[in-house]
Amino acid sequence: RGGSADVTGPRLLRAGPALVLAVTVAVGTLIALGLRSPAAPAPAGAAAVTPAPAPPLSGATLDGGRFDLAEARGHVLLVNVFASWCGPCRDELPLLMEAERRWSPQGLRLVGLNVRDGAEAVRSLLDETDARTLTVLPDPNGTRAVEWGVRGVPETFLVDRDGRIVDHLQGVVTRQWLEQRVAPLLAG
């Protein structure tokens, strides 16, 4: 019996590090898959998010006015989270402005939540992208963006006429996304 105990002991020790390594790799893989963000928006027919009340959003705008999401009830809103230092944000801004011009008679409003930026840099971006009329709420420390669940820029939230977030896009807005997600809310 003494000999068999000696044989079993070393085998357990050799299996231990291999087992620990296998478990570590498996857990690491599961965590990585769980934290990964989707690369693309949900398919056109699928609900992207469960409608939920939009967090409060109010305050002084970049141009010295005031904005309050609660007062925008009855409108469909695109809340675009952006920064002047974000290249994709710069690229999508003209399309968002075009959408607002096209659909504002049907009740669309576009609001920019500018994250971690300076006023002059934002004004320069608005001039460069012909978006001087955009309602911009500065969020210099990012707290409003955190309240909205923002994970990066650009991100766009679609808020229905009742003040509920009905869609959320991480990444650049496309013409197709606007047609599939915004247009039906304006028609109904």
mmCIF file of C-alpha atoms in Angstrom:
data_model
loop_
_atom_site.group_PDB
_atom_site.id
_atom_site.type_symbol
_atom_site.label_atom_id
_atom_site.label_comp_id
_atom_site.label_asym_id
_atom_site.label_seq_id
_atom_site.Cartn_x
_atom_site.Cartn_y
_atom_site.Cartn_z
ATOM 1 C CA ARG A 1 0.000 0.000 0.000
ATOM 2 C CA GLY A 2 2.821 2.385 0.692
ATOM 3 C CA GLY A 3 3.986 2.032 -2.908
ATOM 4 C CA SER A 4 0.578 2.767 -4.375
ATOM 5 C CA ALA A 5 0.264 5.935 -2.284
ATOM 6 C CA ASP A 6 3.546 7.153 -3.677
ATOM 7 C CA VAL A 7 2.366 6.552 -7.269
ATOM 8 C CA THR A 8 -1.028 8.248 -6.791
ATOM 9 C CA GLY A 9 0.405 11.370 -5.192
ATOM 10 C CA PRO A 10 2.660 12.414 -8.047
ATOM 11 C CA ARG A 11 -0.095 11.720 -10.605
ATOM 12 C CA LEU A 12 -2.445 14.074 -8.800
ATOM 13 C CA LEU A 13 0.227 16.733 -8.706
ATOM 14 C CA ARG A 14 0.811 16.405 -12.453
ATOM 15 C CA ALA A 15 -2.916 16.545 -13.216
ATOM 16 C CA GLY A 16 -3.421 19.582 -10.941
ATOM 17 C CA PRO A 17 -1.610 22.226 -13.025
ATOM 18 C CA ALA A 18 -3.149 20.914 -16.251
ATOM 19 C CA LEU A 19 -6.621 21.024 -14.728
ATOM 20 C CA VAL A 20 -6.052 24.548 -13.387
ATOM 21 C CA LEU A 21 -4.851 25.673 -16.814
ATOM 22 C CA ALA A 22 -7.887 24.138 -18.562
ATOM 23 C CA VAL A 23 -10.327 25.742 -16.134
ATOM 24 C CA THR A 24 -8.567 29.122 -16.407
ATOM 25 C CA VAL A 25 -8.719 29.045 -20.205
ATOM 26 C CA ALA A 26 -12.406 28.030 -20.162
ATOM 27 C CA VAL A 27 -13.381 30.772 -17.695
ATOM 28 C CA GLY A 28 -11.326 33.367 -19.571
ATOM 29 C CA THR A 29 -13.016 32.434 -22.836
ATOM 30 C CA LEU A 30 -16.487 32.707 -21.298
ATOM 31 C CA ILE A 31 -15.684 36.109 -19.804
ATOM 32 C CA ALA A 32 -14.275 37.387 -23.097
ATOM 33 C CA LEU A 33 -17.340 36.234 -25.008
ATOM 34 C CA GLY A 34 -19.661 37.750 -22.435
ATOM 35 C CA LEU A 35 -17.977 41.152 -22.496
ATOM 36 C CA ARG A 36 -17.688 41.397 -26.258
ATOM 37 C CA SER A 37 -19.907 44.076 -27.812
ATOM 38 C CA PRO A 38 -22.022 43.209 -30.821
ATOM 39 C CA ALA A 39 -20.297 44.199 -34.060
ATOM 40 C CA ALA A 40 -23.507 45.160 -35.829
ATOM 41 C CA PRO A 41 -26.981 46.370 -34.933
ATOM 42 C CA ALA A 42 -29.790 43.877 -34.569
ATOM 43 C CA PRO A 43 -31.373 42.729 -37.848
ATOM 44 C CA ALA A 44 -34.094 44.971 -39.253
ATOM 45 C CA GLY A 45 -36.938 42.761 -38.070
ATOM 46 C CA ALA A 46 -35.642 42.228 -34.532
ATOM 47 C CA ALA A 47 -36.325 44.492 -31.588
ATOM 48 C CA ALA A 48 -33.004 46.081 -30.663
ATOM 49 C CA VAL A 49 -33.983 46.986 -27.098
ATOM 50 C CA THR A 50 -36.938 46.586 -24.795
ATOM 51 C CA PRO A 51 -38.588 50.019 -24.669
ATOM 52 C CA ALA A 52 -37.686 51.755 -21.417
ATOM 53 C CA PRO A 53 -38.041 55.319 -20.149
ATOM 54 C CA ALA A 54 -35.163 57.511 -21.272
ATOM 55 C CA PRO A 55 -32.996 58.877 -18.453
ATOM 56 C CA PRO A 56 -33.352 62.595 -17.748
ATOM 57 C CA LEU A 57 -31.472 64.862 -20.106
ATOM 58 C CA SER A 58 -31.605 68.596 -19.588
ATOM 59 C CA GLY A 59 -29.438 71.619 -19.193
ATOM 60 C CA ALA A 60 -27.717 74.489 -20.918
ATOM 61 C CA THR A 61 -26.901 73.961 -24.575
ATOM 62 C CA LEU A 62 -23.682 74.908 -26.314
ATOM 63 C CA ASP A 63 -25.354 77.991 -27.815
ATOM 64 C CA GLY A 64 -26.635 79.217 -24.432
ATOM 65 C CA GLY A 65 -30.189 77.907 -24.753
ATOM 66 C CA ARG A 66 -31.882 75.216 -22.696
ATOM 67 C CA PHE A 67 -32.952 71.689 -23.536
ATOM 68 C CA ASP A 68 -35.134 69.330 -21.538
ATOM 69 C CA LEU A 69 -36.003 65.881 -22.815
ATOM 70 C CA ALA A 70 -39.208 65.926 -20.768
ATOM 71 C CA GLU A 71 -40.405 68.921 -22.799
ATOM 72 C CA ALA A 72 -39.732 67.069 -26.059
ATOM 73 C CA ARG A 73 -42.550 64.557 -25.492
ATOM 74 C CA GLY A 74 -44.580 64.177 -28.654
ATOM 75 C CA HIS A 75 -41.433 64.230 -30.792
ATOM 76 C CA VAL A 76 -39.241 61.371 -31.941
ATOM 77 C CA LEU A 77 -35.686 62.073 -30.809
ATOM 78 C CA LEU A 78 -32.303 60.920 -31.935
ATOM 79 C CA VAL A 79 -29.865 61.454 -29.089
ATOM 80 C CA ASN A 80 -26.412 61.205 -30.630
ATOM 81 C CA VAL A 81 -23.444 60.874 -28.280
ATOM 82 C CA PHE A 82 -20.354 62.292 -29.968
ATOM 83 C CA ALA A 83 -17.014 64.051 -29.560
ATOM 84 C CA SER A 84 -15.020 66.326 -31.838
ATOM 85 C CA TRP A 85 -11.956 64.050 -31.494
ATOM 86 C CA CYS A 86 -13.939 61.022 -32.787
ATOM 87 C CA GLY A 87 -13.446 60.447 -36.533
ATOM 88 C CA PRO A 88 -16.567 58.271 -36.996
ATOM 89 C CA CYS A 89 -18.626 60.918 -35.148
ATOM 90 C CA ARG A 90 -17.406 63.512 -37.632
ATOM 91 C CA ASP A 91 -18.331 61.202 -40.535
ATOM 92 C CA GLU A 92 -21.906 60.520 -39.385
ATOM 93 C CA LEU A 93 -22.879 64.072 -38.394
ATOM 94 C CA PRO A 94 -23.857 65.253 -41.916
ATOM 95 C CA LEU A 95 -26.158 62.223 -42.331
ATOM 96 C CA LEU A 96 -27.805 62.888 -38.979
ATOM 97 C CA MET A 97 -28.350 66.544 -39.891
ATOM 98 C CA GLU A 98 -29.826 65.500 -43.230
ATOM 99 C CA ALA A 99 -32.228 63.157 -41.418
ATOM 100 C CA GLU A 100 -33.330 65.941 -39.091
ATOM 101 C CA ARG A 101 -33.934 68.347 -41.985
ATOM 102 C CA ARG A 102 -35.848 65.687 -43.918
ATOM 103 C CA TRP A 103 -38.020 64.429 -41.063
ATOM 104 C CA SER A 104 -38.440 67.434 -38.772
ATOM 105 C CA PRO A 105 -41.869 68.199 -40.316
ATOM 106 C CA GLN A 106 -42.958 64.722 -39.144
ATOM 107 C CA GLY A 107 -41.675 65.395 -35.618
ATOM 108 C CA LEU A 108 -38.011 64.312 -35.557
ATOM 109 C CA ARG A 109 -35.555 66.185 -33.347
ATOM 110 C CA LEU A 110 -31.818 65.587 -33.182
ATOM 111 C CA VAL A 111 -29.912 66.265 -29.971
ATOM 112 C CA GLY A 112 -26.171 65.892 -29.550
ATOM 113 C CA LEU A 113 -24.651 64.869 -26.243
ATOM 114 C CA ASN A 114 -21.050 66.022 -26.504
ATOM 115 C CA VAL A 115 -18.724 63.988 -24.289
ATOM 116 C CA ARG A 116 -15.375 65.072 -22.811
ATOM 117 C CA ASP A 117 -14.788 67.949 -25.170
ATOM 118 C CA GLY A 118 -14.150 71.665 -25.246
ATOM 119 C CA ALA A 119 -16.655 74.218 -26.540
ATOM 120 C CA GLU A 120 -14.329 75.607 -29.231
ATOM 121 C CA ALA A 121 -13.504 72.151 -30.597
ATOM 122 C CA VAL A 122 -17.216 71.355 -30.816
ATOM 123 C CA ARG A 123 -18.028 74.639 -32.538
ATOM 124 C CA SER A 124 -15.267 73.960 -35.048
ATOM 125 C CA LEU A 125 -16.681 70.483 -35.737
ATOM 126 C CA LEU A 126 -20.189 71.892 -36.202
ATOM 127 C CA ASP A 127 -18.848 74.477 -38.665
ATOM 128 C CA GLU A 128 -16.870 71.867 -40.625
ATOM 129 C CA THR A 129 -19.832 69.481 -40.913
ATOM 130 C CA ASP A 130 -22.513 72.116 -41.599
ATOM 131 C CA ALA A 131 -24.223 71.216 -38.324
ATOM 132 C CA ARG A 132 -24.333 74.664 -36.711
ATOM 133 C CA THR A 133 -28.036 74.267 -35.876
ATOM 134 C CA LEU A 134 -27.539 71.050 -33.887
ATOM 135 C CA THR A 135 -28.802 71.250 -30.311
ATOM 136 C CA VAL A 136 -25.735 70.247 -28.274
ATOM 137 C CA LEU A 137 -25.668 69.453 -24.580
ATOM 138 C CA PRO A 138 -22.086 69.516 -23.264
ATOM 139 C CA ASP A 139 -21.075 66.612 -21.023
ATOM 140 C CA PRO A 140 -17.498 67.572 -20.129
ATOM 141 C CA ASN A 141 -16.940 64.828 -17.546
ATOM 142 C CA GLY A 142 -19.127 62.130 -19.159
ATOM 143 C CA THR A 143 -21.610 61.713 -16.293
ATOM 144 C CA ARG A 144 -24.696 62.165 -18.479
ATOM 145 C CA ALA A 145 -23.329 59.634 -20.962
ATOM 146 C CA VAL A 146 -22.835 57.143 -18.135
ATOM 147 C CA GLU A 147 -26.443 57.675 -17.010
ATOM 148 C CA TRP A 148 -27.529 56.741 -20.548
ATOM 149 C CA GLY A 149 -25.358 53.605 -20.535
ATOM 150 C CA VAL A 150 -22.906 54.839 -23.155
ATOM 151 C CA ARG A 151 -19.875 52.629 -23.691
ATOM 152 C CA GLY A 152 -18.123 54.652 -26.397
ATOM 153 C CA VAL A 153 -18.619 57.157 -29.172
ATOM 154 C CA PRO A 154 -20.487 57.400 -31.399
ATOM 155 C CA GLU A 155 -23.676 55.976 -29.965
ATOM 156 C CA THR A 156 -27.209 56.932 -30.920
ATOM 157 C CA PHE A 157 -30.423 56.431 -28.965
ATOM 158 C CA LEU A 158 -33.849 56.508 -30.577
ATOM 159 C CA VAL A 159 -36.503 57.915 -28.237
ATOM 160 C CA ASP A 160 -40.178 57.561 -29.162
ATOM 161 C CA ARG A 161 -42.920 60.171 -28.741
ATOM 162 C CA ASP A 162 -43.630 58.857 -25.220
ATOM 163 C CA GLY A 163 -40.058 59.403 -24.014
ATOM 164 C CA ARG A 164 -38.967 55.760 -24.179
ATOM 165 C CA ILE A 165 -35.701 54.500 -25.653
ATOM 166 C CA VAL A 166 -36.825 52.097 -28.367
ATOM 167 C CA ASP A 167 -33.502 51.545 -30.109
ATOM 168 C CA HIS A 168 -29.818 52.042 -29.459
ATOM 169 C CA LEU A 169 -26.954 51.853 -31.915
ATOM 170 C CA GLN A 170 -23.326 51.536 -30.875
ATOM 171 C CA GLY A 171 -21.241 52.779 -33.762
ATOM 172 C CA VAL A 172 -21.875 54.837 -36.857
ATOM 173 C CA VAL A 173 -25.422 55.592 -37.980
ATOM 174 C CA THR A 174 -26.205 54.531 -41.525
ATOM 175 C CA ARG A 175 -28.895 55.611 -43.946
ATOM 176 C CA GLN A 176 -30.316 52.070 -43.773
ATOM 177 C CA TRP A 177 -30.577 52.173 -39.968
ATOM 178 C CA LEU A 178 -32.369 55.516 -40.127
ATOM 179 C CA GLU A 179 -34.838 54.221 -42.741
ATOM 180 C CA GLN A 180 -35.519 51.001 -40.838
ATOM 181 C CA ARG A 181 -35.690 52.411 -37.308
ATOM 182 C CA VAL A 182 -36.644 56.091 -37.427
ATOM 183 C CA ALA A 183 -39.011 56.338 -40.402
ATOM 184 C CA PRO A 184 -41.589 53.852 -38.989
ATOM 185 C CA LEU A 185 -41.836 55.821 -35.730
ATOM 186 C CA LEU A 186 -42.533 59.008 -37.653
ATOM 187 C CA ALA A 187 -45.184 57.370 -39.832
ATOM 188 C CA GLY A 188 -47.146 55.919 -36.902
#
